[in-house]
Every structure is written in structure tokens, then in C-alpha cells.
Amino acid sequence: MSLGFSLAWTRPDVRLVEIRRVSTEEQAKDDRAGLARQAHSIRETAKRLGATIVEPPFELTDVCRETFISTPEWRGIRELIRAPDVHIAVDDPDRLIADFGGIAILAECQRSNTIIYHPGGALDPSNLDGQLIGSIRSILAGDELKK
């Protein structure tokens, strides 16, 4: 089961929706999980893939993982990923998915055949490995929020 991608694997046919999200203004600072650090990480992933970034990026501050699914930004992203060549790029899938809302996001990605690319690889909810890994990560991230 390979969830990653090698530097030799390129996807020039892919356009990526860049999603940057932090829960608080404090986290947005560059010395933390900052938006600038996330942008750099996502752009490096796109560069390795040879993919194009859809502009403008989606940048959310003061939005937790649990409520991301109810934002206007997610509604806009849902429209974009309906195109067969558009996928998602995040710094870490945990920035996108948490609890059962995250599972709903994964289900939406499955319906639209959308892959979630990140620096460590790719999460593809259209196959069993991606469904299992994504669901487990989402439940664990939701549990982390409750602590």
C-alpha cells in the first residue's frame, strides 16, 4: 500500500486548489503553523508534481477543522473540484479533516474523484486505502480537538 508519491511521479495534467487554514490568529504567525509556511509547503508539493495551482488560494484564519465544512470557502472549493482535473493541495490533511465533518469532506472528494495532495503524499478517497486512512485520520483529529 503506497500512499506517497516519488519525485519521479509528475502530474502536469492536474490543477490544485490550495487550501491554507489555521484555527487562530496566533497560529497564523510565521513562527507557528503559519499561513506563509503552509503556502511554501503546498507550492513545493505542486512543483514536485509539475501541477498548476488554481488562483487565488483559499486562506482561512480563525476556522477550526470541525467547522471548515460549513464555510463559504468549502462551498467554493466544492464547485472547483467538480472539474475532473482539479484536486486539493494542503500542508497536512489534518488541516482539512476532523471528526465526522472530515468524513463528509472525504465523501465529497470521493464523489468528485478528488485527490488530496500534501507534502507526504496523496490521499485518494476513491480507493479503499484512502477511505480507511482518511477516515481514521479524521476521527483521530476530531478526538484531538476534544482534549
Short mmCIF file of C-alpha atoms in Angstrom, two decimals:
data_model
loop_
_atom_site.label_atom_id
_atom_site.label_comp_id
_atom_site.label_asym_id
_atom_site.label_seq_id
_atom_site.Cartn_x
_atom_site.Cartn_y
_atom_site.Cartn_z
CA MET A 1 0.00 0.00 0.00
CA SER A 2 1.70 3.19 -1.19
CA LEU A 3 0.16 6.44 -0.06
CA GLY A 4 3.05 8.64 -1.16
CA PHE A 5 4.47 9.74 -4.44
CA SER A 6 8.02 9.72 -5.67
CA LEU A 7 9.85 12.71 -7.00
CA ALA A 8 9.80 10.97 -10.38
CA TRP A 9 5.99 10.87 -10.46
CA THR A 10 4.58 14.00 -12.03
CA ARG A 11 1.05 15.16 -12.71
CA PRO A 12 1.24 18.09 -15.14
CA ASP A 13 -2.38 17.37 -16.09
CA VAL A 14 -3.54 18.30 -12.59
CA ARG A 15 -4.68 21.66 -11.23
CA LEU A 16 -4.58 22.07 -7.46
CA VAL A 17 -6.84 24.10 -5.19
CA GLU A 18 -4.54 25.43 -2.48
CA ILE A 19 -6.12 25.39 0.99
CA ARG A 20 -4.39 27.08 3.92
CA ARG A 21 -6.14 27.06 7.29
CA VAL A 22 -5.35 27.97 10.86
CA SER A 23 -7.65 27.92 13.87
CA THR A 24 -6.44 31.14 15.48
CA GLU A 25 -4.72 34.42 14.67
CA GLU A 26 -1.85 33.23 16.88
CA GLN A 27 -1.34 30.15 14.68
CA ALA A 28 -1.28 32.33 11.58
CA LYS A 29 2.04 33.83 12.65
CA ASP A 30 5.05 32.80 10.60
CA ASP A 31 6.81 31.16 13.56
CA ARG A 32 3.91 28.76 14.12
CA ALA A 33 1.83 26.73 11.65
CA GLY A 34 1.77 29.97 9.73
CA LEU A 35 -0.03 30.55 6.52
CA ALA A 36 3.22 31.51 4.78
CA ARG A 37 4.82 28.20 5.82
CA GLN A 38 1.78 26.30 4.58
CA ALA A 39 1.85 28.18 1.28
CA HIS A 40 5.52 27.32 0.78
CA SER A 41 4.91 23.65 1.58
CA ILE A 42 1.94 23.44 -0.80
CA ARG A 43 3.82 25.22 -3.60
CA GLU A 44 6.74 22.78 -3.20
CA THR A 45 4.33 19.85 -3.47
CA ALA A 46 2.82 21.33 -6.64
CA LYS A 47 6.29 21.92 -8.06
CA ARG A 48 7.30 18.28 -7.42
CA LEU A 49 4.14 17.12 -9.16
CA GLY A 50 4.50 19.57 -12.03
CA ALA A 51 0.92 20.63 -11.24
CA THR A 52 -0.65 24.06 -11.62
CA ILE A 53 -2.13 25.97 -8.68
CA VAL A 54 -5.65 27.35 -9.17
CA GLU A 55 -5.60 31.00 -8.15
CA PRO A 56 -6.43 32.52 -5.77
CA PRO A 57 -5.62 30.21 -2.86
CA PHE A 58 -8.21 29.59 -0.17
CA GLU A 59 -6.87 31.02 3.07
CA LEU A 60 -8.84 30.70 6.29
CA THR A 61 -7.96 32.17 9.68
CA ASP A 62 -9.97 31.58 12.86
CA VAL A 63 -11.64 28.50 11.35
CA CYS A 64 -11.27 25.18 13.14
CA ARG A 65 -11.28 21.82 11.37
CA GLU A 66 -14.71 20.96 12.75
CA THR A 67 -16.42 23.99 11.19
CA PHE A 68 -14.48 24.12 7.91
CA ILE A 69 -17.18 22.10 6.15
CA SER A 70 -19.77 24.84 6.78
CA THR A 71 -17.69 27.74 5.39
CA PRO A 72 -18.38 29.58 2.14
CA GLU A 73 -14.83 28.70 1.14
CA TRP A 74 -15.63 24.97 1.25
CA ARG A 75 -18.69 25.61 -0.89
CA GLY A 76 -16.44 27.37 -3.42
CA ILE A 77 -13.93 24.54 -3.33
CA ARG A 78 -16.71 22.02 -3.92
CA GLU A 79 -17.61 23.86 -7.11
CA LEU A 80 -14.00 23.81 -8.33
CA ILE A 81 -13.36 20.12 -7.63
CA ARG A 82 -16.27 19.11 -9.82
CA ALA A 83 -13.87 19.56 -12.74
CA PRO A 84 -12.11 16.24 -13.41
CA ASP A 85 -8.60 17.73 -13.44
CA VAL A 86 -8.92 19.76 -10.22
CA HIS A 87 -7.69 18.32 -6.94
CA ILE A 88 -6.81 19.67 -3.48
CA ALA A 89 -3.41 20.60 -2.02
CA VAL A 90 -2.88 21.10 1.71
CA ASP A 91 0.12 21.26 4.01
CA ASP A 92 -1.36 18.41 6.05
CA PRO A 93 -4.67 16.57 5.55
CA ASP A 94 -5.40 17.24 9.23
CA ARG A 95 -5.84 20.92 8.31
CA LEU A 96 -8.86 19.85 6.29
CA ILE A 97 -10.46 16.90 8.03
CA ALA A 98 -11.61 16.31 11.60
CA ASP A 99 -14.37 14.28 13.12
CA PHE A 100 -17.44 13.39 11.07
CA GLY A 101 -17.32 16.67 9.14
CA GLY A 102 -13.98 15.49 7.80
CA ILE A 103 -15.51 12.21 6.73
CA ALA A 104 -18.16 14.21 4.84
CA ILE A 105 -15.36 16.15 3.12
CA LEU A 106 -13.71 12.85 2.18
CA ALA A 107 -17.06 11.59 0.83
CA GLU A 108 -17.37 14.72 -1.32
CA CYS A 109 -13.84 14.14 -2.61
CA GLN A 110 -14.72 10.51 -3.34
CA ARG A 111 -17.81 11.54 -5.35
CA SER A 112 -15.79 14.00 -7.42
CA ASN A 113 -12.70 11.74 -7.74
CA THR A 114 -10.64 14.41 -5.99
CA ILE A 115 -7.23 13.51 -4.58
CA ILE A 116 -5.85 15.43 -1.59
CA TYR A 117 -2.15 16.09 -2.22
CA HIS A 118 0.21 17.02 0.62
CA PRO A 119 4.00 17.02 1.14
CA GLY A 120 3.94 13.43 2.41
CA GLY A 121 1.99 12.02 -0.50
CA ALA A 122 -1.58 11.79 -1.65
CA LEU A 123 -4.83 10.78 -0.01
CA ASP A 124 -7.21 9.30 -2.57
CA PRO A 125 -10.70 8.77 -1.09
CA SER A 126 -11.81 6.93 -4.24
CA ASN A 127 -9.96 3.78 -3.17
CA LEU A 128 -10.22 1.64 -0.05
CA ASP A 129 -6.77 2.61 1.28
CA GLY A 130 -7.60 6.30 1.04
CA GLN A 131 -11.03 5.80 2.60
CA LEU A 132 -9.59 3.91 5.57
CA ILE A 133 -6.59 6.17 6.15
CA GLY A 134 -8.64 9.34 5.65
CA SER A 135 -11.45 8.22 7.95
CA ILE A 136 -9.06 7.13 10.68
CA ARG A 137 -7.10 10.39 10.44
CA SER A 138 -10.33 12.37 10.59
CA ILE A 139 -11.61 10.54 13.68
CA LEU A 140 -8.22 10.90 15.42
CA ALA A 141 -8.06 14.61 14.57
CA GLY A 142 -11.57 15.06 15.95
CA ASP A 143 -10.59 13.28 19.15
CA GLU A 144 -7.53 15.52 19.44
CA LEU A 145 -9.80 18.57 19.32
CA LYS A 146 -11.81 17.28 22.28
CA LYS A 147 -8.75 17.02 24.54
#
